[in-house]
XYZ file of C-alpha atoms in Angstrom:
127
model
C -0.032 0.051 0.021
C 3.029 2.359 0.751
C 4.127 1.903 -2.854
C 0.581 2.576 -4.231
C 0.313 5.571 -2.108
C 3.633 6.980 -2.927
C 2.541 6.672 -6.761
C 0.349 9.647 -6.287
C 0.969 13.307 -5.542
C 0.087 14.589 -2.077
C -3.182 16.527 -3.444
C -4.425 13.286 -4.853
C -3.280 10.478 -2.476
C -5.942 10.542 -0.001
C -8.824 10.355 -2.333
C -7.115 7.598 -4.378
C -6.292 5.385 -1.287
C -9.890 6.136 0.075
C -11.440 4.882 -3.435
C -9.060 1.906 -3.595
C -10.250 0.941 -0.061
C -13.839 1.557 -0.901
C -13.637 -0.773 -3.910
C -11.781 -3.515 -1.814
C -13.913 -3.236 1.036
C -17.150 -3.747 -1.191
C -15.579 -6.808 -2.892
C -14.642 -8.106 0.472
C -18.062 -7.857 1.557
C -19.539 -9.403 -1.409
C -17.054 -12.219 -1.384
C -16.600 -13.138 2.351
C -19.640 -11.640 4.344
C -22.824 -11.436 1.980
C -24.082 -14.968 2.642
C -26.746 -15.371 5.174
C -28.932 -12.889 6.842
C -27.803 -9.166 6.623
C -26.902 -7.650 9.869
C -28.038 -4.231 11.319
C -25.695 -1.817 12.817
C -24.137 -2.278 15.444
C -24.041 -6.124 14.897
C -22.693 -5.628 11.548
C -19.853 -3.615 12.940
C -19.076 -6.027 15.758
C -19.509 -9.552 13.871
C -18.522 -8.727 10.377
C -16.461 -5.293 9.851
C -14.083 -5.732 12.826
C -13.019 -9.191 11.773
C -12.509 -8.106 8.367
C -10.351 -5.097 9.528
C -8.253 -7.379 11.799
C -6.680 -8.710 8.726
C -4.952 -5.385 8.259
C -4.296 -3.852 11.858
C -4.976 -4.089 15.281
C -8.417 -2.585 15.750
C -10.300 -1.191 18.977
C -13.947 -0.586 18.421
C -17.171 0.392 20.133
C -20.484 0.663 18.593
C -19.773 4.133 17.560
C -15.929 4.348 17.024
C -13.265 2.284 15.423
C -9.708 2.846 16.428
C -6.443 1.476 14.678
C -3.927 1.014 17.396
C -1.152 -0.209 15.651
C -1.502 -0.201 11.888
C 1.141 -0.502 9.172
C -1.168 1.793 6.948
C -0.360 4.811 9.239
C 3.175 5.735 8.189
C 5.354 7.569 10.440
C 8.629 9.723 9.864
C 9.161 9.334 6.059
C 6.710 6.798 5.238
C 3.582 7.836 3.549
C 0.540 7.363 5.462
C -2.289 5.420 3.838
C -4.915 5.260 6.593
C -7.425 6.650 4.011
C -7.381 3.246 2.489
C -8.863 1.696 5.782
C -11.418 4.523 6.070
C -12.431 3.692 2.395
C -12.359 -0.144 3.305
C -14.942 0.467 5.949
C -17.067 2.729 3.844
C -17.158 0.268 1.073
C -17.629 -2.690 3.343
C -20.765 -0.978 4.929
C -22.277 0.595 1.859
C -22.313 -3.060 0.264
C -24.369 -4.492 2.997
C -28.151 -4.057 2.357
C -28.893 -2.994 5.878
C -25.728 -0.922 6.626
C -25.881 1.309 3.277
C -26.501 4.629 5.225
C -23.755 4.439 7.877
C -21.493 7.413 7.858
C -17.823 7.511 8.803
C -15.740 10.437 9.818
C -11.943 10.496 10.537
C -11.449 12.008 13.921
C -7.698 11.020 14.708
C -4.789 10.478 12.664
C -1.318 9.119 14.000
C 0.621 10.823 11.049
C -0.835 14.134 12.274
C 0.407 13.451 15.810
C -2.502 11.549 17.440
C -1.988 8.284 19.392
C -3.917 6.347 16.884
C -5.994 6.453 13.697
C -9.815 6.688 14.407
C -13.078 7.024 12.936
C -16.489 7.689 14.445
C -19.434 5.590 13.047
C -22.871 6.953 12.505
C -26.059 5.366 11.907
C -29.712 4.931 12.632
C -30.857 2.483 15.037
C -33.924 0.649 14.068
């Protein structure tokens, strides 16, 4: 992912990584998680999204927040930070689910910008 992220200029990098993550997240949902009964939020977060994310990084999550406590995508020093890929992956994964399409993610912390971890809030309607 570092090489892919490095292939873009700083202005286009975050959007390109988010889009790549979104596509891969949607594909991952369709391939691995779309069978059986669709899950509503927050069950979809706990039982599908978090296990899918744990393949990429250490994840700490609640029903409304996802934190990447140790992620190779959050570059440090001279490395390119690629955490936008993780945000795109989550959005694509959730958008692919029939009962989680209206879930909104917002990045609230970034280790590349001095925070202790990368983190996202998760907003959804409880039905």
